[in-house]
Amino acid sequence: MGEDRLDVIRGTLEYLVLETLRGRGEMHGFEILEWIRETTRDALVIEEGALYPALHRMKRRGWLDAEWGISDKGRRAKYYRLTETGRSALSDEEATWDRYVRAVERLRARGAES
Amino acid sequence: MARDPRGRSRHGTPLPPDPEREAEWEIGHHIEERVDRLVEEGWTREEARREAVRRFGDAGRVRSELARMGRNDEGRRRMTGWLEGTVQDVAYALRGIRRSPGFAATVCLTLGVGIGAAAAIFAVVDAVLLRPLPYDRPEEIVEVSLVRGSTDMTMPFLLADQLDAFRESADFLQSSAYGLVVDRTRTDGPTPEELRFLAASPDLDDLLGIQALVGRTLGADDAAPGAARRIVLGHAYWRRLGADPDVVGRTLRLDDEAWTVVGVLPRHSKFPVAGSEPAGWIPIASDRTVAGEPLQWMQVVGRLAPGIDLDRAQERADRLAAALDETRPHPAGWRVRLARITEWRGDDDVRHALWLLAGAVGLMLSIALANGANLLLLRARVRRRELAVRRAVGASRARLLAQALVESLVLALFGGGVAAAAATGLIHGVGEALPADLSWATVYTPGLGPRSLLFLFGTATVAGLVVGLPASLWTAGRRAARVAEDVRDAGARQSVRSAFAVGSLALSVTLVAGAGLFARSFQELVRVDPGFDADSLALVHLVPTERVYPTPEARGAFLRRVVEEIGSVHGVRAVTVTEGFPPAAYVSLASGVQAEHADPVGALAVPFMTIAPGSEAVLGIEIADGRPFRAGDAERGAAIVDRDFARTLFGEGSAVGRRFRMSADASWREVVGVVEELKLTGIDDRETPLALVNPAADRGLTRPSVTVVARTGGTPDALLPALRAAVQRVDPRQPIGQLTTGTDALAESIARPRFLLLVMSVLAAVATLLAVVGVYGVVSHTVSQRRREMGIRMAVGASRTKVRRSVLSRGAALAAGGALLGALAALSLSHLADGLLFGVGARDPASILTGAAAIFATAVLACWIPARRATRVDPVDVLRSE
């Protein structure tokens, strides 16, 4: 996997995470991943391990908050939540993300055709 | 939001101990969720696990990437979360204090006593020496003193007819002003009251930068000759009058004249620095009169011109003196000496004594710190399992170090609270014992003000860090794995604790030796024969009002009536009047004392008193050679002198009948009697051993202030009220300066040595207590550590005595080390007390040996308790418990 493509994917992934968390309160990593997978109907194949560095980077930027808690299965899990900074980052850079959104739409469309 | 990964989340979930663990947890959770999902889809658990790991990708790389980011985050969080962490540490420390209040109390008391004593001494040193004088840029203000003739003696004033010429030509001064302390009797109070005022030029307040608290200060209008009598009240006297904010316009009657109050001076505006605070400031008129009376001289102060330092100002003053001697010669000459008014703060002896005490307090504080450090080390050892567990679950060394330091800081700050209470008590006690010459020398009253509190809590903070450091380093330095392996480590620490104990003992030896030194010095002082019998004397100091008794005859008549009236008081056996009763004798700065047919011996400071005939018997002065005074002696120029005076002037052989004069233009006087010794200026005075007694003139005494001396049957204290009543029967308007006993008056002259002795004794006692507690701690800890060994030894037949001896010998070794080191330290520090001692050398071996022996004995005694406990060990119990 070349660096350029990874960057694209990483950026996309971050956007997807922000979108996912918008209005959905706290989610742990697995939930986020499954949500994206289900919503994009498996069109976007994410290497599962890549999600976590992305989450941590976003947390460091102040876009996300994280907190350890107990999942409904009684496991300890780390929950992520969108912060105000994350919310405004999302809307501020909406235009920048448009390109990716369209790409994702195309991907989704293609995914629906197959 | 709890972000600290080593606390608990708000959901009560235990948080991962470190970034690595956190990454593992998070990845682990993901895998488990994936496994669940795959199992739901029909995979076997084993296959699901493999698949989940495969899908996750390179878990190892992700884990280390997350951990790296987490560690970086932690660095940042350490900054932002510092406060949170500190709050937690403080909470932890407080829990610790609640868990073992005895330990906490011991540490707090140990530090509190040390810091409290340090703060009390600081308050005194600060008030007397350190805190800047309350004037505008005080270091620029100089006092102008006249240098007398060819001698180096200076007098702190200029003569009135020199003032204008000096002020006009002294261009090295930016501005100058003058004043003079005068006494006035307030006559409109319930009883007549002798008060001290500062007569001041109207520009003195400007020069000093003093502004009125209420109303205004003196102005040029008030100094116009013949102006209405106006007064500005001093702060202390205003408070005594009830601190009335509407006091302006009120009148006071001074010497039966009405003075109108125009203002009040602020607190700490005492001027001059030395002496009691004036009740108020009254104007010196521009014609150099105070209330119409011309002044002969005045104290002059000036502010140095910009850019001119003291040395250059003095050079220019010398040049000015030479010029004025040419153009306007004056009998007193024009030579002046300039000195900063900051020099007014205490004399060299006062400074010496205070710095010595500060040093002694420093030693005591070191003992308190060593003890505190020892206690915390001991506690760190007790807690080693807890610490090991916390290290094992990932608490970092820095974290544990910080926590241990916060804990000792919290303890030290509680100690600061104890210290504040101790200091308040001590300052009160010290203030009571503060010798008059110390409290006179300062503008400020020692107290626990903002500066002392800052010092106190600053010291407490530093103490907290210093005391906590050894234990913290030990705590943080321990590896988690070494929980059980404690023996070697304990040995090293034990030796650190022993070193602290020995050091404490050594320091307390120096303090005990110091206290012993001052005790011996004080004993010598008390033994000094003042040359008269002060016991059972009652003294009444009077200043017969000049207005009521303007002539010597009137004063004489008044005093005779007072003597008669006091003589009739029941319990009084004999009465006389004197001037300059010891230790407040007058001192004559004689420029050319000379025996007849001999060369002048040069300038001498000669203390003298004047007594009415018959006083020798009342005072208990024994005439060794010659006779006492009799009527007509004053006119004849008779004198009684002490052996030193006689020897100085006439050499060996009888001085009776020989003649001398005080200066070339004085008349010849004849020695009629010689006394062995007479301590006129106080029994601790080594500098001026001479004594001269003048006979009172037949018509009475001539100086403004007299002392009526009554020899009582033995209880002078009880008679003082009766004496006051007797004076008031003669003249109800006559103020009474001071009523005291001969013993108290003499004691005042040894107030400073007594103060030193008192403070040193308190310090030595506290230091001894602290050091002995420290040794006790070390030895009893050794005993508890060696329980097993002792149990076994007793099981195989060692006698109790033998075991006890082994414990005691451990204590004795520490005590001996401390005593020896302490004796050496005392020997090398003793020269610091030089000049403050009386009749005993600073290297007094008795004091040092006594100090060392006392500390040795006390320390060994303190080990007796753990030694006894050691022999109560039941071997079976010990062996079973292992």
Short mmCIF file of C-alpha atoms in Angstrom, two decimals, chain B residues 259-662:
data_model
loop_
_atom_site.label_atom_id
_atom_site.label_comp_id
_atom_site.label_asym_id
_atom_site.label_seq_id
_atom_site.Cartn_x
_atom_site.Cartn_y
_atom_site.Cartn_z
CA TRP B 259 -2.58 72.74 71.99
CA THR B 260 -4.95 72.07 69.11
CA VAL B 261 -4.74 68.72 67.34
CA VAL B 262 -4.46 69.18 63.57
CA GLY B 263 -3.75 65.60 62.53
CA VAL B 264 -2.59 62.08 63.37
CA LEU B 265 0.53 60.33 62.09
CA PRO B 266 0.23 56.89 60.53
CA ARG B 267 1.32 53.67 62.20
CA HIS B 268 5.07 53.00 62.02
CA SER B 269 5.99 56.65 61.75
CA LYS B 270 8.16 56.65 64.83
CA PHE B 271 11.00 59.11 64.50
CA PRO B 272 13.74 59.05 65.59
CA VAL B 273 14.15 55.27 65.36
CA ALA B 274 15.63 54.94 68.83
CA GLY B 275 13.62 55.69 71.92
CA SER B 276 9.96 55.44 72.69
CA GLU B 277 7.47 56.68 70.11
CA PRO B 278 6.71 60.38 70.67
CA ALA B 279 3.17 61.15 71.76
CA GLY B 280 3.07 63.77 69.03
CA TRP B 281 4.94 66.23 66.86
CA ILE B 282 4.97 69.93 67.75
CA PRO B 283 6.46 72.62 65.53
CA ILE B 284 9.84 74.25 65.96
CA ALA B 285 9.18 77.86 65.01
CA SER B 286 11.33 79.45 62.34
CA ASP B 287 13.11 81.42 65.10
CA ARG B 288 14.21 78.08 66.62
CA THR B 289 11.84 78.19 69.55
CA VAL B 290 9.39 75.62 70.80
CA ALA B 291 6.37 77.27 72.41
CA GLY B 292 8.47 80.36 72.93
CA GLU B 293 11.43 78.60 74.52
CA PRO B 294 14.63 78.88 72.51
CA LEU B 295 16.37 75.61 71.57
CA GLN B 296 20.12 75.33 72.10
CA TRP B 297 20.68 72.53 69.63
CA MET B 298 18.77 70.23 67.32
CA GLN B 299 19.16 66.90 65.59
CA VAL B 300 19.65 67.46 61.88
CA VAL B 301 18.81 64.98 59.15
CA GLY B 302 19.25 65.45 55.42
CA ARG B 303 18.60 63.62 52.21
CA LEU B 304 21.70 63.10 50.07
CA ALA B 305 21.64 65.03 46.80
CA PRO B 306 21.06 62.85 43.72
CA GLY B 307 24.18 61.04 42.56
CA ILE B 308 26.13 61.72 45.73
CA ASP B 309 27.01 58.77 47.90
CA LEU B 310 27.86 58.90 51.56
CA ASP B 311 31.63 59.00 51.05
CA ARG B 312 31.50 61.89 48.62
CA ALA B 313 29.05 63.74 50.83
CA GLN B 314 31.43 63.30 53.78
CA GLU B 315 34.34 64.62 51.69
CA ARG B 316 32.35 67.68 50.78
CA ALA B 317 31.24 68.12 54.39
CA ASP B 318 34.91 68.10 55.44
CA ARG B 319 35.74 70.73 52.82
CA LEU B 320 32.76 72.78 53.93
CA ALA B 321 33.94 72.57 57.55
CA ALA B 322 37.37 73.92 56.57
CA ALA B 323 35.78 76.79 54.63
CA LEU B 324 33.38 77.70 57.43
CA ASP B 325 36.20 77.62 59.99
CA GLU B 326 37.81 80.36 57.89
CA THR B 327 34.80 82.54 57.21
CA ARG B 328 32.57 81.99 60.23
CA PRO B 329 34.53 80.42 63.07
CA HIS B 330 32.37 78.83 65.76
CA PRO B 331 33.55 77.66 69.19
CA ALA B 332 32.09 74.18 68.57
CA GLY B 333 33.80 73.94 65.18
CA TRP B 334 32.15 72.88 61.97
CA ARG B 335 33.38 69.34 61.61
CA VAL B 336 30.44 67.02 61.16
CA ARG B 337 30.06 63.33 60.56
CA LEU B 338 27.36 62.02 58.29
CA ALA B 339 25.81 58.63 59.04
CA ARG B 340 22.91 56.84 57.46
CA ILE B 341 19.90 56.73 59.74
CA THR B 342 19.66 53.04 58.93
CA GLU B 343 22.64 52.76 61.30
CA TRP B 344 20.28 53.66 64.10
CA ARG B 345 18.95 50.16 64.04
CA GLY B 346 20.50 48.49 67.02
CA ASP B 347 24.15 48.63 67.97
CA ASP B 348 26.80 46.07 67.11
CA ASP B 349 25.97 44.03 70.19
CA VAL B 350 22.31 43.84 69.28
CA ARG B 351 23.16 42.76 65.75
CA HIS B 352 25.67 40.24 67.03
CA ALA B 353 23.17 38.76 69.48
CA LEU B 354 20.38 38.56 66.94
CA TRP B 355 22.52 36.91 64.27
CA LEU B 356 23.80 34.46 66.86
CA LEU B 357 20.23 33.57 67.76
CA ALA B 358 19.33 33.27 64.09
CA GLY B 359 22.22 30.83 63.67
CA ALA B 360 21.11 28.85 66.72
CA VAL B 361 17.60 28.66 65.30
CA GLY B 362 19.08 27.44 62.03
CA LEU B 363 20.78 24.57 63.89
CA MET B 364 17.57 23.73 65.67
CA LEU B 365 15.69 23.79 62.39
CA SER B 366 18.26 21.41 60.88
CA ILE B 367 17.56 18.98 63.70
CA ALA B 368 13.84 19.23 63.07
CA LEU B 369 14.42 18.58 59.36
CA ALA B 370 16.71 15.61 59.98
CA ASN B 371 14.08 14.15 62.30
CA GLY B 372 11.30 14.75 59.84
CA ALA B 373 13.34 13.08 57.09
CA ASN B 374 14.01 10.13 59.37
CA LEU B 375 10.35 9.71 60.20
CA LEU B 376 9.38 9.75 56.54
CA LEU B 377 12.11 7.24 55.66
CA LEU B 378 10.82 4.96 58.36
CA ARG B 379 7.31 5.29 57.00
CA ALA B 380 8.43 4.65 53.44
CA ARG B 381 9.85 1.38 54.69
CA VAL B 382 6.62 0.46 56.45
CA ARG B 383 4.79 1.11 53.22
CA ARG B 384 7.22 -0.75 50.99
CA ARG B 385 4.72 -3.44 50.02
CA GLU B 386 2.09 -0.93 48.99
CA LEU B 387 4.69 0.92 46.94
CA ALA B 388 5.96 -2.24 45.32
CA VAL B 389 2.44 -3.14 44.27
CA ARG B 390 1.87 0.28 42.81
CA ARG B 391 5.14 0.08 40.90
CA ALA B 392 4.13 -3.34 39.63
CA VAL B 393 0.83 -2.06 38.24
CA GLY B 394 2.77 0.54 36.35
CA ALA B 395 3.02 3.70 38.41
CA SER B 396 6.08 5.51 37.09
CA ARG B 397 8.99 6.52 39.30
CA ALA B 398 8.38 10.18 38.63
CA ARG B 399 4.80 9.67 39.68
CA LEU B 400 5.73 8.04 42.98
CA LEU B 401 8.42 10.65 43.59
CA ALA B 402 5.93 13.45 43.02
CA GLN B 403 3.40 11.79 45.25
CA ALA B 404 5.85 11.26 48.09
CA LEU B 405 6.99 14.89 47.82
CA VAL B 406 3.41 16.17 47.80
CA GLU B 407 2.79 14.10 50.88
CA SER B 408 5.72 15.56 52.77
CA LEU B 409 4.75 19.03 51.54
CA VAL B 410 1.23 18.61 52.88
CA LEU B 411 2.65 17.44 56.21
CA ALA B 412 5.06 20.38 56.26
CA LEU B 413 2.28 22.85 55.55
CA PHE B 414 0.23 21.40 58.40
CA GLY B 415 3.47 21.78 60.34
CA GLY B 416 3.40 25.41 59.18
CA GLY B 417 0.02 25.75 60.87
CA VAL B 418 1.48 24.34 64.08
CA ALA B 419 4.44 26.67 63.54
CA ALA B 420 2.17 29.71 63.25
CA ALA B 421 0.60 28.86 66.60
CA ALA B 422 4.02 28.18 68.16
CA ALA B 423 5.45 31.36 66.69
CA THR B 424 2.57 33.47 67.97
CA GLY B 425 3.17 32.14 71.47
CA LEU B 426 6.93 32.53 71.20
CA ILE B 427 6.76 36.05 69.77
CA HIS B 428 4.49 37.00 72.62
CA GLY B 429 6.90 35.48 75.14
CA VAL B 430 9.94 36.87 73.37
CA GLY B 431 8.26 40.26 73.07
CA GLU B 432 7.71 40.28 76.82
CA ALA B 433 11.32 39.40 77.42
CA LEU B 434 12.61 41.71 74.71
CA PRO B 435 15.13 43.99 76.37
CA ALA B 436 14.25 47.66 76.31
CA ASP B 437 17.33 48.44 74.24
CA LEU B 438 16.06 46.09 71.53
CA SER B 439 12.51 47.36 71.41
CA TRP B 440 13.80 50.91 71.57
CA ALA B 441 16.00 50.37 68.58
CA THR B 442 13.17 49.48 66.26
CA VAL B 443 10.22 51.14 64.63
CA TYR B 444 8.31 47.91 64.31
CA THR B 445 6.94 45.60 66.95
CA PRO B 446 7.90 41.99 66.29
CA GLY B 447 4.77 40.14 65.27
CA LEU B 448 3.43 37.48 62.95
CA GLY B 449 2.78 39.93 60.11
CA PRO B 450 2.76 39.23 56.37
CA ARG B 451 6.56 39.16 56.17
CA SER B 452 6.91 36.66 59.02
CA LEU B 453 4.08 34.53 57.64
CA LEU B 454 5.71 34.52 54.22
CA PHE B 455 8.94 33.44 55.86
CA LEU B 456 7.10 30.81 57.90
CA PHE B 457 5.27 29.19 55.01
CA GLY B 458 8.23 29.63 52.69
CA THR B 459 10.35 27.75 55.22
CA ALA B 460 7.61 25.14 55.61
CA THR B 461 7.54 24.58 51.85
CA VAL B 462 11.29 24.22 51.61
CA ALA B 463 11.21 22.00 54.69
CA GLY B 464 8.55 19.83 53.07
CA LEU B 465 10.71 19.29 50.01
CA VAL B 466 13.93 18.74 51.95
CA VAL B 467 12.36 16.41 54.46
CA GLY B 468 10.54 14.39 51.81
CA LEU B 469 13.45 14.06 49.45
CA PRO B 470 15.36 11.11 50.98
CA ALA B 471 12.20 9.03 51.37
CA SER B 472 10.93 10.01 47.92
CA LEU B 473 14.17 9.12 46.22
CA TRP B 474 14.23 5.81 48.01
CA THR B 475 10.60 5.15 47.09
CA ALA B 476 11.04 6.06 43.46
CA GLY B 477 14.36 4.30 43.16
CA ARG B 478 13.05 0.91 44.23
CA ARG B 479 12.46 -1.64 41.58
CA ALA B 480 9.15 -3.42 41.75
CA ALA B 481 10.82 -6.80 41.84
CA ARG B 482 12.68 -6.05 45.03
CA VAL B 483 9.73 -6.32 47.37
CA ALA B 484 11.05 -9.22 49.34
CA GLU B 485 14.69 -8.51 48.91
CA ASP B 486 14.85 -5.81 51.50
CA VAL B 487 17.70 -6.56 53.78
CA ARG B 488 20.64 -4.99 52.03
CA ASP B 489 18.58 -1.96 51.15
CA ALA B 490 17.36 -1.60 54.70
CA GLY B 491 20.95 -1.65 55.89
CA ALA B 492 21.87 1.26 53.65
CA ARG B 493 18.87 3.21 54.75
CA GLN B 494 19.48 2.39 58.36
CA SER B 495 22.90 3.98 58.07
CA VAL B 496 21.36 7.10 56.52
CA ARG B 497 18.98 7.28 59.45
CA SER B 498 21.81 6.76 61.92
CA ALA B 499 23.76 9.56 60.27
CA PHE B 500 20.76 11.85 60.64
CA ALA B 501 20.44 10.88 64.31
CA VAL B 502 24.12 11.45 65.04
CA GLY B 503 23.98 14.79 63.21
CA SER B 504 20.97 15.89 65.24
CA LEU B 505 22.70 14.94 68.47
CA ALA B 506 25.83 16.83 67.47
CA LEU B 507 23.84 19.95 66.62
CA SER B 508 22.00 19.81 69.90
CA VAL B 509 25.29 19.50 71.76
CA THR B 510 26.36 22.82 70.26
CA LEU B 511 23.08 24.42 71.31
CA VAL B 512 23.17 22.98 74.82
CA ALA B 513 26.80 24.04 75.15
CA GLY B 514 25.82 27.51 73.91
CA ALA B 515 22.97 27.75 76.38
CA GLY B 516 25.36 26.55 79.09
CA LEU B 517 27.79 29.27 78.12
CA PHE B 518 25.16 31.97 78.43
CA ALA B 519 23.92 30.44 81.68
CA ARG B 520 27.42 30.61 83.17
CA SER B 521 27.84 34.12 81.87
CA PHE B 522 24.53 35.10 83.41
CA GLN B 523 25.50 33.51 86.71
CA GLU B 524 28.66 35.60 86.70
CA LEU B 525 26.61 38.70 86.00
CA VAL B 526 24.18 38.07 88.81
CA ARG B 527 27.12 37.61 91.17
CA VAL B 528 28.58 41.01 90.25
CA ASP B 529 28.55 43.41 93.18
CA PRO B 530 27.07 46.69 91.93
CA GLY B 531 28.78 48.56 94.77
CA PHE B 532 25.53 49.34 96.55
CA ASP B 533 22.75 47.32 98.11
CA ALA B 534 19.91 47.26 95.57
CA ASP B 535 17.75 44.80 97.50
CA SER B 536 14.82 46.36 99.32
CA LEU B 537 15.27 49.73 97.59
CA ALA B 538 12.23 51.44 96.07
CA LEU B 539 12.80 54.12 93.44
CA VAL B 540 10.59 57.02 92.37
CA HIS B 541 11.75 58.85 89.25
CA LEU B 542 10.46 62.42 89.17
CA VAL B 543 10.80 65.37 86.84
CA PRO B 544 9.75 68.33 89.03
CA THR B 545 7.80 70.54 86.66
CA GLU B 546 9.89 73.55 85.79
CA ARG B 547 6.87 75.82 85.55
CA VAL B 548 5.74 75.00 89.09
CA TYR B 549 9.24 74.88 90.59
CA PRO B 550 11.24 77.37 88.54
CA THR B 551 14.10 77.91 90.98
CA PRO B 552 16.52 75.42 92.57
CA GLU B 553 15.19 76.59 95.93
CA ALA B 554 11.59 75.77 95.02
CA ARG B 555 12.64 72.40 93.64
CA GLY B 556 14.72 71.74 96.75
CA ALA B 557 11.79 72.58 98.97
CA PHE B 558 9.48 70.35 96.95
CA LEU B 559 11.90 67.43 97.07
CA ARG B 560 12.42 67.85 100.81
CA ARG B 561 8.66 67.62 101.31
CA VAL B 562 8.56 64.51 99.09
CA VAL B 563 11.38 62.93 101.11
CA GLU B 564 9.56 63.74 104.34
CA GLU B 565 6.25 62.38 103.08
CA ILE B 566 7.82 59.18 101.74
CA GLY B 567 9.81 58.81 104.96
CA SER B 568 6.54 58.75 106.87
CA VAL B 569 5.19 55.83 104.82
CA HIS B 570 4.96 52.73 106.97
CA GLY B 571 7.71 50.28 106.00
CA VAL B 572 10.16 52.90 104.71
CA ARG B 573 13.31 53.13 106.84
CA ALA B 574 15.29 55.88 105.14
CA VAL B 575 14.90 58.16 102.13
CA THR B 576 17.24 60.24 100.02
CA VAL B 577 17.37 61.90 96.58
CA THR B 578 19.88 61.26 93.82
CA GLU B 579 20.49 62.15 90.21
CA GLY B 580 21.52 59.48 87.75
CA PHE B 581 20.63 56.43 89.78
CA PRO B 582 22.33 53.31 88.36
CA PRO B 583 22.13 51.88 85.82
CA ALA B 584 20.90 55.15 84.29
CA ALA B 585 23.86 57.23 85.43
CA TYR B 586 24.90 60.31 83.53
CA VAL B 587 28.12 60.06 81.58
CA SER B 588 30.49 62.97 81.33
CA LEU B 589 32.52 63.03 78.13
CA ALA B 590 35.43 64.84 79.68
CA SER B 591 37.99 66.08 77.19
CA GLY B 592 40.94 66.57 79.52
CA VAL B 593 40.72 64.89 82.89
CA GLN B 594 43.77 65.88 84.87
CA ALA B 595 45.23 65.25 88.33
CA GLU B 596 46.87 68.20 90.02
CA HIS B 597 50.60 68.42 89.18
CA ALA B 598 50.17 65.94 86.34
CA ASP B 599 49.46 65.93 82.62
CA PRO B 600 45.88 65.47 81.45
CA VAL B 601 45.08 61.78 80.87
CA GLY B 602 43.06 62.71 77.80
CA ALA B 603 39.47 62.22 76.89
CA LEU B 604 37.53 59.93 79.22
CA ALA B 605 33.93 58.87 79.46
CA VAL B 606 33.14 59.16 83.16
CA PRO B 607 29.81 57.90 84.47
CA PHE B 608 28.65 59.89 87.44
CA MET B 609 25.78 60.29 89.85
CA THR B 610 24.94 63.02 92.29
CA ILE B 611 23.78 62.25 95.81
CA ALA B 612 22.49 64.26 98.73
CA PRO B 613 24.49 63.97 101.98
CA GLY B 614 23.54 60.87 103.91
CA SER B 615 22.73 58.94 100.73
CA GLU B 616 25.72 56.61 101.15
CA ALA B 617 24.05 54.96 104.12
CA VAL B 618 20.65 54.73 102.41
CA LEU B 619 22.16 53.24 99.24
CA GLY B 620 24.51 50.95 101.11
CA ILE B 621 27.63 52.40 99.51
CA GLU B 622 30.67 51.47 101.56
CA ILE B 623 33.41 54.05 101.74
CA ALA B 624 36.68 52.10 101.71
CA ASP B 625 38.92 55.08 102.27
CA GLY B 626 38.12 58.62 103.43
CA ARG B 627 34.66 59.79 104.46
CA PRO B 628 31.10 60.18 103.14
CA PHE B 629 29.76 63.53 101.98
CA ARG B 630 28.65 66.17 104.42
CA ALA B 631 27.04 69.59 104.14
CA GLY B 632 29.04 72.09 102.15
CA ASP B 633 30.86 69.49 100.11
CA ALA B 634 29.34 70.72 96.84
CA GLU B 635 30.62 74.22 97.43
CA ARG B 636 33.98 72.81 98.42
CA GLY B 637 34.16 70.76 95.19
CA ALA B 638 34.40 67.41 96.96
CA ALA B 639 34.08 64.11 95.11
CA ILE B 640 33.86 60.41 95.87
CA VAL B 641 35.48 58.21 93.25
CA ASP B 642 35.95 54.50 92.73
CA ARG B 643 39.25 52.64 92.86
CA ASP B 644 39.58 52.59 89.05
CA PHE B 645 39.11 56.31 88.76
CA ALA B 646 41.60 56.93 91.56
CA ARG B 647 44.14 54.60 90.00
CA THR B 648 43.72 56.15 86.56
CA LEU B 649 44.41 59.65 87.89
CA PHE B 650 46.69 59.23 90.87
CA GLY B 651 48.24 55.80 90.46
CA GLU B 652 48.66 53.59 93.51
CA GLY B 653 48.49 55.04 97.02
CA SER B 654 45.68 56.85 98.77
CA ALA B 655 43.72 59.27 96.61
CA VAL B 656 42.00 60.93 99.55
CA GLY B 657 42.85 64.62 99.68
CA ARG B 658 44.20 64.71 96.15
CA ARG B 659 42.75 67.09 93.58
CA PHE B 660 41.69 66.70 89.94
CA ARG B 661 39.69 68.52 87.31
CA MET B 662 37.54 67.29 84.44
#
